[in-house]
Amino acid sequence: MRTDTTPGLDARKQPRQARSQATVDAIFEATIQVLLAEGLPRLTTIRVAERAGVSVGTLYQYYPQKQALLFAVLQRHLDRVAKTVEDAALSVRGACLAQMVRTIVTAFVQIKTENLAESRALFAVAAELDSREYVLTIKERNRAALQAMLETAADARFDDVATVTFMFAGIMIGPIHLLLEGNPSARMLRLLPEQLVSVCLAWLEREARPPLPG
Amino acid sequence: MRTDTTPGLDARKQPRQARSQATVDAIFEATIQVLLAEGLPRLTTIRVAERAGVSVGTLYQYYPQKQALLFAVLQRHLDRVAKTVEDAALSVRGACLAQMVRTIVTAFVQIKTENLAESRALFAVAAELDSREYVLTIKERNRAALQAMLETAADARFDDVATVTFMFAGIMIGPIHLLLEGNPSARMLRLLPEQLVSVCLAWLEREARPPLPG
Amino acid sequence: MRTDTTPGLDARKQPRQARSQATVDAIFEATIQVLLAEGLPRLTTIRVAERAGVSVGTLYQYYPQKQALLFAVLQRHLDRVAKTVEDAALSVRGACLAQMVRTIVTAFVQIKTENLAESRALFAVAAELDSREYVLTIKERNRAALQAMLETAADARFDDVATVTFMFAGIMIGPIHLLLEGNPSARMLRLLPEQLVSVCLAWLEREARPPLPG
Amino acid sequence: MRTDTTPGLDARKQPRQARSQATVDAIFEATIQVLLAEGLPRLTTIRVAERAGVSVGTLYQYYPQKQALLFAVLQRHLDRVAKTVEDAALSVRGACLAQMVRTIVTAFVQIKTENLAESRALFAVAAELDSREYVLTIKERNRAALQAMLETAADARFDDVATVTFMFAGIMIGPIHLLLEGNPSARMLRLLPEQLVSVCLAWLEREARPPLPG
DNA sequence: CATGAATGAGAGTTCATTCAT
DNA sequence: GATGAATGAACTCTCATTCAT
């Protein structure tokens, strides 16, 4: 697929002046609102500017290309997700596996659940932009956070932590996505965390070796 | 999100005459090629027609709207996936759990692996089209096939087959997607099936009750 | 306005073979039906052919250009109108003015009333085609018929028959059109003929001189 | 006939900024020029924009649909006609019938004569657009103006003013149209007003009753 | 003769982007 | 800096017309 199309690709600028932060925020919010209200194909710079209450010209002062704007929105979303995971992982360092799994599962279900519509909309954005690279970066951050966490488990050691982490993440995320992509029933949403904790813990304990004494 | 935009939505026509089947096929192939070579945003009816070696007018005789064309392509892809799963599930009816899991996991990894580029491209298509409904239909077909299979297991009975099936599917699909969304290393691809069989089987056995005697 | 646009302008052909007259008639009817059902902008050769139950190719054998088809339809309509007027005028030769006016008014109201929708639709056709010339021919036929009639009036002679005829026609047609262009009320339609006879007769008698004795 | 085709039908915007009024005017003028020079079928948005010296995009900023543009042009024309009639009718309130008829006939001949080409072109526009409703509005304005005028006649009262007004308008307009639709000879154009005054006045006097004394 | 698949110019319309004010 | 009128390339879609079968 052609990826060299855009000259200056994702050349995005950060808000330069602190006092114009409000404008940037407004544009940001407007973008997501338009995305949710109209869908990606109808998301135009003019529409975003209108909803943000600024002129197109102004918008272009901060995001010199439409893609830059979209990329920025996507980026913020992904960063928040990564941050949440990292925080959760950090908060249970040194705990036992059970504790870890419970915390992480809760955090994941939480993020995925709360901004469902936004996530879906941004999914289309990620598919259209050539954002694979950035998405991979985020995934790697998540993976690293989980692995670092697992390595501090009070009650287990792993021979191949990388693989264990990978499977852990996969097993946890699979059912969540499956559920969210459908029309999640309340019952299933209620049952899910418990079941997830169950599988993940089972898997981790199966792969775990007793911790080194001392 | 506005979804009522298109009057006559996905009103697509089937090829009417046998002799013009070639044209339809050419358009189909061209669509996928353009999708892969240029990406969705650059997929225009003119480009597809050009690559198919027909005129735009001809293209519109078969797919009276661009969306209809994309939808048809997406549909064929999803149908093939569903068919593969159904076939696999049918082929192991009455077998033991271990056999079932091994067959299904192999089939899944197979489908997801072989047309990776096409799948990714169609993902963007699915995101842009309002194809959720159809995707759900396919998911349901898959779920039904798996559940029907599990119900015939020679060595197990389940109290809540629906939930078990759901978790089974989720657990299996999670790591596959996780791997494919990254840049799958050969080693991981090799390890994956075995690991998947491991987790899935563990989970199913955990939830299983001994089969009714006789 | 450019009128030289079409090479071969209104080069229309008459049905060549008696046995294919049915086809021509079908096309004819179909044209009017499409015109009424869809409007001129949506009248396409394919749609007409479909409704006529023939293929486009066949249609083009009889009307080698879309305009030719439209022109033919318009022509037939106008010819019928002219014929009706001529017949009416002929039938009262030698009668008294009162008789003449009554007959002609009745005939006019009749033609204009009966195919109102068709007339309106053909109006758009006439406006789009460059049919002024032909319309003028028809008007002249009507005028000639009326004038010839008036010249045989048993109870009147006119100094300037041409002008009298012109005013007679104008006076009669004005209110009719005015009524039909609006949403004619039943009451008005009932009153109209009587009133028209009234004005026209009054005018003609005012302009008339006693007939030459003998 | 399908009239529901256009979503947002004649949704047209008025020029928003004073400084861009020039642009709107240019587009307006260009539309009429193209209409006269090329005819309705060749009137395309691109051609109008070109002649107006603006880009298509600009044109669409003011008239978001081609029909909106045409409708606006038609509207202005009709409004002018109605205004002229109303002014004439107002100016002779309270006068005698003869005076009224002379004034109105003069006004009508005047309007119809001066922009003959424009009127003809707009006729085609009216036929293609679904403008019947608006045309009826204008007709009603004219009718109301005439009726109001007649009711103030110094030397006459009418039993059924509505019908009288209707016939008056019809009688007057019939010969005018008849003449203009042909190739009006200078002689006829000269004679016309006098003849019209004659018929109309005759008719009105015939229907009139003496005014109430005092 | 009839068919209808194929053509392709050209229509209406949108929208990212620029730049004079 | 902010504005929004102006741009014009590019897109989707239509339809009169042709011609191999």
CSV table of C-alpha atoms in Angstrom, one decimal, chain C:
chain,number,residue,atom,x,y,z
C,1,MET,CA,-29.3,30.4,-27.9
C,2,ARG,CA,-27.3,27.7,-29.7
C,3,THR,CA,-29.6,25.7,-31.9
C,4,ASP,CA,-27.0,24.0,-34.0
C,5,THR,CA,-25.9,21.7,-31.3
C,6,THR,CA,-27.2,18.4,-32.6
C,7,PRO,CA,-25.7,17.1,-35.8
C,8,GLY,CA,-28.6,15.6,-37.7
C,9,LEU,CA,-31.0,17.7,-35.5
C,10,ASP,CA,-34.5,16.3,-35.6
C,11,ALA,CA,-33.7,13.7,-38.2
C,12,ARG,CA,-36.5,11.4,-37.4
C,13,LYS,CA,-37.7,8.4,-39.2
C,14,GLN,CA,-41.2,7.2,-39.7
C,15,PRO,CA,-41.9,3.6,-38.9
C,16,ARG,CA,-40.7,1.9,-41.9
C,17,GLN,CA,-42.5,-1.4,-41.9
C,18,ALA,CA,-46.2,-1.8,-41.2
C,19,ARG,CA,-45.6,-4.9,-39.1
C,20,SER,CA,-43.3,-3.1,-36.7
C,21,GLN,CA,-45.9,-0.5,-36.1
C,22,ALA,CA,-46.7,-2.2,-32.8
C,23,THR,CA,-43.2,-1.6,-31.6
C,24,VAL,CA,-43.3,2.1,-32.5
C,25,ASP,CA,-46.6,2.5,-30.7
C,26,ALA,CA,-45.3,0.8,-27.6
C,27,ILE,CA,-42.3,3.1,-27.6
C,28,PHE,CA,-44.6,6.0,-28.0
C,29,GLU,CA,-46.8,5.1,-25.1
C,30,ALA,CA,-43.8,4.3,-23.0
C,31,THR,CA,-42.4,7.7,-23.6
C,32,ILE,CA,-45.4,9.5,-22.4
C,33,GLN,CA,-45.8,7.2,-19.4
C,34,VAL,CA,-42.2,7.8,-18.3
C,35,LEU,CA,-42.7,11.5,-18.9
C,36,LEU,CA,-45.7,11.5,-16.6
C,37,ALA,CA,-44.3,9.1,-14.0
C,38,GLU,CA,-40.7,10.4,-13.7
C,39,GLY,CA,-40.5,13.7,-15.4
C,40,LEU,CA,-38.4,14.9,-18.3
C,41,PRO,CA,-35.0,14.9,-16.5
C,42,ARG,CA,-35.5,11.3,-15.6
C,43,LEU,CA,-36.7,10.3,-19.0
C,44,THR,CA,-33.8,8.2,-20.4
C,45,THR,CA,-33.7,6.0,-23.4
C,46,ILE,CA,-33.1,3.0,-21.3
C,47,ARG,CA,-36.1,3.7,-19.1
C,48,VAL,CA,-38.4,4.2,-22.1
C,49,ALA,CA,-37.1,1.0,-23.8
C,50,GLU,CA,-37.7,-0.9,-20.6
C,51,ARG,CA,-41.2,0.3,-20.2
C,52,ALA,CA,-41.9,-0.3,-23.8
C,53,GLY,CA,-40.7,-3.9,-23.4
C,54,VAL,CA,-38.0,-3.6,-26.0
C,55,SER,CA,-34.2,-3.1,-25.9
C,56,VAL,CA,-32.4,0.2,-26.3
C,57,GLY,CA,-31.0,-1.1,-29.5
C,58,THR,CA,-34.5,-1.5,-30.9
C,59,LEU,CA,-35.5,1.9,-29.8
C,60,TYR,CA,-32.6,3.4,-31.6
C,61,GLN,CA,-33.6,1.7,-34.8
C,62,TYR,CA,-36.7,3.8,-34.9
C,63,TYR,CA,-35.5,7.0,-33.2
C,64,PRO,CA,-31.8,7.4,-33.9
C,65,GLN,CA,-31.6,10.2,-31.3
C,66,LYS,CA,-33.4,10.8,-28.1
C,67,GLN,CA,-34.5,14.2,-29.4
C,68,ALA,CA,-36.1,12.6,-32.4
C,69,LEU,CA,-38.2,10.5,-30.1
C,70,LEU,CA,-39.3,13.4,-28.0
C,71,PHE,CA,-40.0,15.4,-31.1
C,72,ALA,CA,-42.2,12.7,-32.5
C,73,VAL,CA,-44.2,12.5,-29.3
C,74,LEU,CA,-44.6,16.3,-29.2
C,75,GLN,CA,-45.6,16.3,-32.8
C,76,ARG,CA,-48.3,13.8,-32.5
C,77,HIS,CA,-49.8,15.7,-29.6
C,78,LEU,CA,-49.8,18.9,-31.5
C,79,ASP,CA,-51.2,17.3,-34.6
C,80,ARG,CA,-54.1,16.0,-32.7
C,81,VAL,CA,-54.9,19.3,-31.2
C,82,ALA,CA,-54.8,21.0,-34.6
C,83,LYS,CA,-56.9,18.2,-36.1
C,84,THR,CA,-59.6,18.7,-33.5
C,85,VAL,CA,-59.7,22.4,-34.0
C,86,GLU,CA,-59.9,22.0,-37.8
C,87,ASP,CA,-62.6,19.5,-37.5
C,88,ALA,CA,-64.7,21.7,-35.2
C,89,ALA,CA,-64.1,24.7,-37.5
C,90,LEU,CA,-65.1,22.8,-40.6
C,91,SER,CA,-68.3,21.4,-39.0
C,92,VAL,CA,-69.8,24.9,-38.5
C,93,ARG,CA,-68.9,26.5,-41.8
C,94,GLY,CA,-71.8,28.7,-42.9
C,95,ALA,CA,-73.4,28.8,-39.5
C,96,CYS,CA,-74.1,31.9,-37.5
C,97,LEU,CA,-71.5,33.5,-35.2
C,98,ALA,CA,-73.2,32.3,-32.0
C,99,GLN,CA,-73.1,28.7,-33.2
C,100,MET,CA,-69.5,29.0,-34.3
C,101,VAL,CA,-68.3,30.4,-31.0
C,102,ARG,CA,-70.2,27.8,-29.0
C,103,THR,CA,-68.7,25.0,-31.0
C,104,ILE,CA,-65.1,26.2,-31.0
C,105,VAL,CA,-65.1,27.1,-27.3
C,106,THR,CA,-66.4,23.7,-26.4
C,107,ALA,CA,-63.8,22.0,-28.6
C,108,PHE,CA,-61.0,24.0,-27.1
C,109,VAL,CA,-62.0,23.5,-23.5
C,110,GLN,CA,-62.4,19.8,-24.3
C,111,ILE,CA,-58.8,19.3,-25.7
C,112,LYS,CA,-57.2,21.3,-23.1
C,113,THR,CA,-59.0,19.7,-20.3
C,114,GLU,CA,-58.8,16.0,-21.2
C,115,ASN,CA,-55.1,15.4,-21.2
C,116,LEU,CA,-54.0,18.0,-18.8
C,117,ALA,CA,-51.1,16.0,-17.3
C,118,GLU,CA,-49.9,15.0,-20.7
C,119,SER,CA,-50.1,18.6,-21.9
C,120,ARG,CA,-48.1,19.9,-19.0
C,121,ALA,CA,-45.4,17.2,-19.5
C,122,LEU,CA,-45.1,18.0,-23.2
C,123,PHE,CA,-44.8,21.6,-22.3
C,124,ALA,CA,-41.4,20.9,-20.7
C,125,VAL,CA,-40.5,18.9,-23.8
C,126,ALA,CA,-41.4,21.7,-26.1
C,127,ALA,CA,-39.4,24.1,-24.0
C,128,GLU,CA,-36.3,21.9,-24.0
C,129,LEU,CA,-36.4,20.9,-27.7
C,130,ASP,CA,-36.0,23.6,-30.2
C,131,SER,CA,-39.5,23.1,-31.3
C,132,ARG,CA,-40.7,26.7,-31.7
C,133,GLU,CA,-40.8,26.4,-35.4
C,134,TYR,CA,-43.1,23.4,-35.3
C,135,VAL,CA,-45.3,24.9,-32.7
C,136,LEU,CA,-45.7,28.0,-34.9
C,137,THR,CA,-46.8,25.8,-37.7
C,138,ILE,CA,-49.5,24.3,-35.6
C,139,LYS,CA,-50.6,27.7,-34.4
C,140,GLU,CA,-50.8,28.8,-38.0
C,141,ARG,CA,-53.0,25.8,-38.8
C,142,ASN,CA,-55.3,26.7,-36.0
C,143,ARG,CA,-55.5,30.3,-37.0
C,144,ALA,CA,-56.1,29.4,-40.6
C,145,ALA,CA,-58.9,27.1,-39.6
C,146,LEU,CA,-60.6,29.7,-37.5
C,147,GLN,CA,-60.2,32.4,-40.0
C,148,ALA,CA,-61.6,30.2,-42.8
C,149,MET,CA,-64.5,29.5,-40.6
C,150,LEU,CA,-65.2,33.1,-39.7
C,151,GLU,CA,-65.2,34.0,-43.3
C,152,THR,CA,-68.2,31.8,-43.9
C,153,ALA,CA,-70.3,33.2,-41.1
C,154,ALA,CA,-73.9,33.5,-42.2
C,155,ASP,CA,-74.6,36.7,-40.2
C,156,ALA,CA,-71.3,38.7,-40.4
C,157,ARG,CA,-68.5,40.1,-42.4
C,158,PHE,CA,-65.2,41.4,-41.1
C,159,ASP,CA,-62.9,44.2,-42.4
C,160,ASP,CA,-59.7,42.8,-41.0
C,161,VAL,CA,-60.4,39.1,-40.5
C,162,ALA,CA,-56.8,38.3,-39.6
C,163,THR,CA,-56.8,40.6,-36.6
C,164,VAL,CA,-60.2,39.5,-35.6
C,165,THR,CA,-59.3,35.9,-35.7
C,166,PHE,CA,-56.1,36.6,-33.7
C,167,MET,CA,-58.0,38.3,-31.0
C,168,PHE,CA,-60.7,35.7,-31.0
C,169,ALA,CA,-58.2,33.0,-30.4
C,170,GLY,CA,-56.3,35.0,-27.8
C,171,ILE,CA,-59.4,35.9,-25.8
C,172,MET,CA,-60.6,32.3,-25.8
C,173,ILE,CA,-57.3,30.7,-24.9
C,174,GLY,CA,-56.2,33.2,-22.2
C,175,PRO,CA,-58.7,32.3,-19.5
C,176,ILE,CA,-58.4,28.6,-20.3
C,177,HIS,CA,-54.7,28.6,-19.7
C,178,LEU,CA,-55.0,30.8,-16.7
C,179,LEU,CA,-57.4,28.3,-15.2
C,180,LEU,CA,-55.5,25.2,-16.1
C,181,GLU,CA,-52.2,26.5,-14.8
C,182,GLY,CA,-53.8,27.0,-11.4
C,183,ASN,CA,-55.6,24.3,-9.6
C,184,PRO,CA,-58.9,24.6,-11.4
C,185,SER,CA,-61.9,24.5,-9.1
C,186,ALA,CA,-64.9,22.5,-10.4
C,187,ARG,CA,-67.1,25.5,-10.2
C,188,MET,CA,-64.8,27.6,-12.4
C,189,LEU,CA,-64.5,24.8,-14.9
C,190,ARG,CA,-68.3,24.7,-15.1
C,191,LEU,CA,-68.7,28.5,-15.5
C,192,LEU,CA,-65.9,28.9,-17.9
C,193,PRO,CA,-67.4,27.9,-21.2
C,194,GLU,CA,-70.4,30.1,-20.8
C,195,GLN,CA,-68.3,33.1,-19.9
C,196,LEU,CA,-65.9,32.4,-22.8
C,197,VAL,CA,-68.8,32.2,-25.3
C,198,SER,CA,-70.0,35.5,-23.8
C,199,VAL,CA,-66.8,37.4,-24.3
C,200,CYS,CA,-65.9,36.0,-27.6
C,201,LEU,CA,-69.3,36.5,-29.1
C,202,ALA,CA,-69.4,40.0,-27.7
C,203,TRP,CA,-66.1,40.8,-29.4
C,204,LEU,CA,-66.9,39.3,-32.7
C,205,GLU,CA,-70.3,41.0,-32.9
C,206,ARG,CA,-68.7,44.3,-32.1
C,207,GLU,CA,-66.2,43.9,-34.9
C,208,ALA,CA,-68.7,42.4,-37.4
C,209,ARG,CA,-70.5,44.3,-40.1
C,210,PRO,CA,-73.8,43.1,-41.5
C,211,PRO,CA,-73.3,40.4,-44.2
C,212,LEU,CA,-73.7,41.4,-47.8
C,213,PRO,CA,-77.2,40.8,-48.8
C,214,GLY,CA,-77.7,37.9,-51.2
